[in-house]
Amino acid sequence: LIGFHETYREHFRTVGEQRQKLGGLIAKRIGIGNILLQRVFPPTRRPPPPDSL
């Protein structure tokens, strides 16, 4: 039973590490995607308020 518990904990640890790596990759992908979107679609300047005319 103790051996089973050890392998169980080890399994969860490796799964957690894999999930963290995957999360990091996804975060990098999203970050790169945001940078590319900003380059393609630069933040538009707001039109001046109408009362300034």
Tab-separated table of N, CA and C in Angstrom:
chain	number	residue	atom	x	y	z
A	1	LEU	N	0.838	-1.201	0.000
A	1	LEU	CA	0.000	0.000	0.000
A	1	LEU	C	0.880	1.261	0.000
A	2	ILE	N	1.955	1.233	0.792
A	2	ILE	CA	2.855	2.388	0.843
A	2	ILE	C	3.510	2.585	-0.531
A	3	GLY	N	3.920	1.474	-1.153
A	3	GLY	CA	4.540	1.562	-2.475
A	3	GLY	C	3.581	2.165	-3.485
A	4	PHE	N	2.319	1.749	-3.412
A	4	PHE	CA	1.309	2.286	-4.321
A	4	PHE	C	1.172	3.798	-4.113
A	5	HIS	N	1.149	4.193	-2.840
A	5	HIS	CA	1.021	5.617	-2.527
A	5	HIS	C	2.202	6.399	-3.109
A	6	GLU	N	3.392	5.847	-2.997
A	6	GLU	CA	4.585	6.525	-3.524
A	6	GLU	C	4.468	6.713	-5.035
A	7	THR	N	4.112	5.634	-5.742
A	7	THR	CA	4.015	5.746	-7.203
A	7	THR	C	2.904	6.732	-7.575
A	8	TYR	N	1.829	6.724	-6.814
A	8	TYR	CA	0.714	7.630	-7.067
A	8	TYR	C	1.184	9.081	-6.962
A	9	ARG	N	1.934	9.370	-5.876
A	9	ARG	CA	2.426	10.730	-5.672
A	9	ARG	C	3.406	11.113	-6.785
A	10	GLU	N	4.269	10.175	-7.141
A	10	GLU	CA	5.242	10.441	-8.211
A	10	GLU	C	4.510	10.745	-9.515
A	11	HIS	N	3.471	9.956	-9.786
A	11	HIS	CA	2.693	10.156	-11.009
A	11	HIS	C	2.104	11.569	-11.027
A	12	PHE	N	1.514	11.981	-9.901
A	12	PHE	CA	0.909	13.314	-9.860
A	12	PHE	C	1.959	14.400	-10.010
A	13	ARG	N	3.154	14.167	-9.462
A	13	ARG	CA	4.209	15.169	-9.573
A	13	ARG	C	4.614	15.344	-11.041
A	14	THR	N	4.803	14.215	-11.741
A	14	THR	CA	5.212	14.321	-13.147
A	14	THR	C	4.093	14.947	-13.975
A	15	VAL	N	2.848	14.581	-13.683
A	15	VAL	CA	1.728	15.167	-14.425
A	15	VAL	C	1.682	16.675	-14.182
A	16	GLY	N	1.914	17.075	-12.920
A	16	GLY	CA	1.912	18.503	-12.608
A	16	GLY	C	3.007	19.240	-13.360
A	17	GLU	N	4.197	18.642	-13.435
A	17	GLU	CA	5.304	19.285	-14.155
A	17	GLU	C	4.963	19.406	-15.635
A	18	GLN	N	4.386	18.337	-16.195
A	18	GLN	CA	4.021	18.388	-17.616
A	18	GLN	C	2.983	19.480	-17.847
A	19	ARG	N	2.033	19.581	-16.908
A	19	ARG	CA	0.988	20.595	-17.063
A	19	ARG	C	1.590	21.993	-16.989
A	20	GLN	N	2.565	22.183	-16.092
A	20	GLN	CA	3.214	23.493	-15.989
A	20	GLN	C	3.962	23.820	-17.277
A	21	LYS	N	4.663	22.825	-17.838
A	21	LYS	CA	5.385	23.061	-19.098
A	21	LYS	C	4.399	23.439	-20.187
A	22	LEU	N	3.289	22.704	-20.261
A	22	LEU	CA	2.277	22.971	-21.276
A	22	LEU	C	1.709	24.376	-21.071
A	23	GLY	N	1.426	24.730	-19.820
A	23	GLY	CA	0.912	26.065	-19.531
A	23	GLY	C	1.895	27.140	-19.966
A	24	GLY	N	3.192	26.904	-19.735
A	24	GLY	CA	4.209	27.862	-20.145
A	24	GLY	C	4.237	28.020	-21.654
A	25	LEU	N	4.120	26.894	-22.365
A	25	LEU	CA	4.127	26.955	-23.827
A	25	LEU	C	2.916	27.728	-24.322
A	26	ILE	N	1.758	27.448	-23.737
A	26	ILE	CA	0.545	28.144	-24.166
A	26	ILE	C	0.677	29.639	-23.881
A	27	ALA	N	1.223	29.979	-22.711
A	27	ALA	CA	1.394	31.392	-22.363
A	27	ALA	C	2.323	32.072	-23.365
A	28	LYS	N	3.407	31.375	-23.750
A	28	LYS	CA	4.327	31.948	-24.741
A	28	LYS	C	3.612	32.138	-26.067
A	29	ARG	N	2.817	31.131	-26.467
A	29	ARG	CA	2.076	31.239	-27.732
A	29	ARG	C	1.148	32.441	-27.695
A	30	ILE	N	0.421	32.580	-26.584
A	30	ILE	CA	-0.525	33.692	-26.474
A	30	ILE	C	0.229	35.020	-26.508
A	31	GLY	N	1.355	35.085	-25.798
A	31	GLY	CA	2.145	36.314	-25.790
A	31	GLY	C	2.623	36.677	-27.182
A	32	ILE	N	3.136	35.677	-27.920
A	32	ILE	CA	3.609	35.930	-29.287
A	32	ILE	C	2.435	36.361	-30.155
A	33	GLY	N	1.286	35.699	-29.978
A	33	GLY	CA	0.096	36.051	-30.751
A	33	GLY	C	-0.317	37.491	-30.498
A	34	ASN	N	-0.258	37.911	-29.235
A	34	ASN	CA	-0.632	39.296	-28.909
A	34	ASN	C	0.325	40.284	-29.554
A	35	ILE	N	1.620	39.970	-29.534
A	35	ILE	CA	2.610	40.866	-30.140
A	35	ILE	C	2.350	40.975	-31.642
A	36	LEU	N	2.083	39.821	-32.284
A	36	LEU	CA	1.824	39.845	-33.727
A	36	LEU	C	0.557	40.635	-34.020
A	37	LEU	N	-0.478	40.448	-33.193
A	37	LEU	CA	-1.718	41.194	-33.415
A	37	LEU	C	-1.468	42.690	-33.286
A	38	GLN	N	-0.667	43.099	-32.313
A	38	GLN	CA	-0.392	44.525	-32.141
A	38	GLN	C	0.382	45.066	-33.333
A	39	ARG	N	1.242	44.237	-33.923
A	39	ARG	CA	1.994	44.714	-35.098
A	39	ARG	C	1.079	44.843	-36.297
A	40	VAL	N	0.187	43.851	-36.467
A	40	VAL	CA	-0.714	43.902	-37.626
A	40	VAL	C	-1.780	44.977	-37.415
A	41	PHE	N	-2.374	44.978	-36.224
A	41	PHE	CA	-3.406	45.965	-35.907
A	41	PHE	C	-2.892	46.854	-34.779
A	42	PRO	N	-2.152	47.921	-35.098
A	42	PRO	CA	-1.669	48.801	-34.025
A	42	PRO	C	-2.850	49.436	-33.306
A	43	PRO	N	-2.712	49.701	-32.019
A	43	PRO	CA	-3.828	50.328	-31.290
A	43	PRO	C	-4.203	51.648	-31.953
A	44	THR	N	-5.459	51.765	-32.345
A	44	THR	CA	-5.898	52.959	-33.085
A	44	THR	C	-5.938	54.157	-32.150
A	45	ARG	N	-5.564	55.309	-32.682
A	45	ARG	CA	-5.644	56.543	-31.895
A	45	ARG	C	-7.107	56.945	-31.788
A	46	ARG	N	-7.465	57.385	-30.625
A	46	ARG	CA	-8.855	57.806	-30.445
A	46	ARG	C	-9.100	59.091	-31.228
A	47	PRO	N	-10.246	59.198	-31.856
A	47	PRO	CA	-10.561	60.471	-32.526
A	47	PRO	C	-10.721	61.558	-31.472
A	48	PRO	N	-10.377	62.792	-31.808
A	48	PRO	CA	-10.495	63.873	-30.812
A	48	PRO	C	-11.947	64.062	-30.404
A	49	PRO	N	-12.201	64.472	-29.184
A	49	PRO	CA	-13.593	64.698	-28.754
A	49	PRO	C	-14.241	65.776	-29.616
A	50	PRO	N	-15.541	65.652	-29.863
A	50	PRO	CA	-16.201	66.596	-30.796
A	50	PRO	C	-16.147	68.048	-30.325
A	51	ASP	N	-16.115	68.291	-29.023
A	51	ASP	CA	-16.149	69.689	-28.567
A	51	ASP	C	-14.837	70.424	-28.853
A	52	SER	N	-13.787	69.692	-29.285
A	52	SER	CA	-12.528	70.379	-29.595
A	52	SER	C	-12.571	70.999	-30.987
A	53	LEU	N	-13.599	70.675	-31.777
A	53	LEU	CA	-13.639	71.193	-33.152
A	53	LEU	C	-14.059	72.647	-33.184
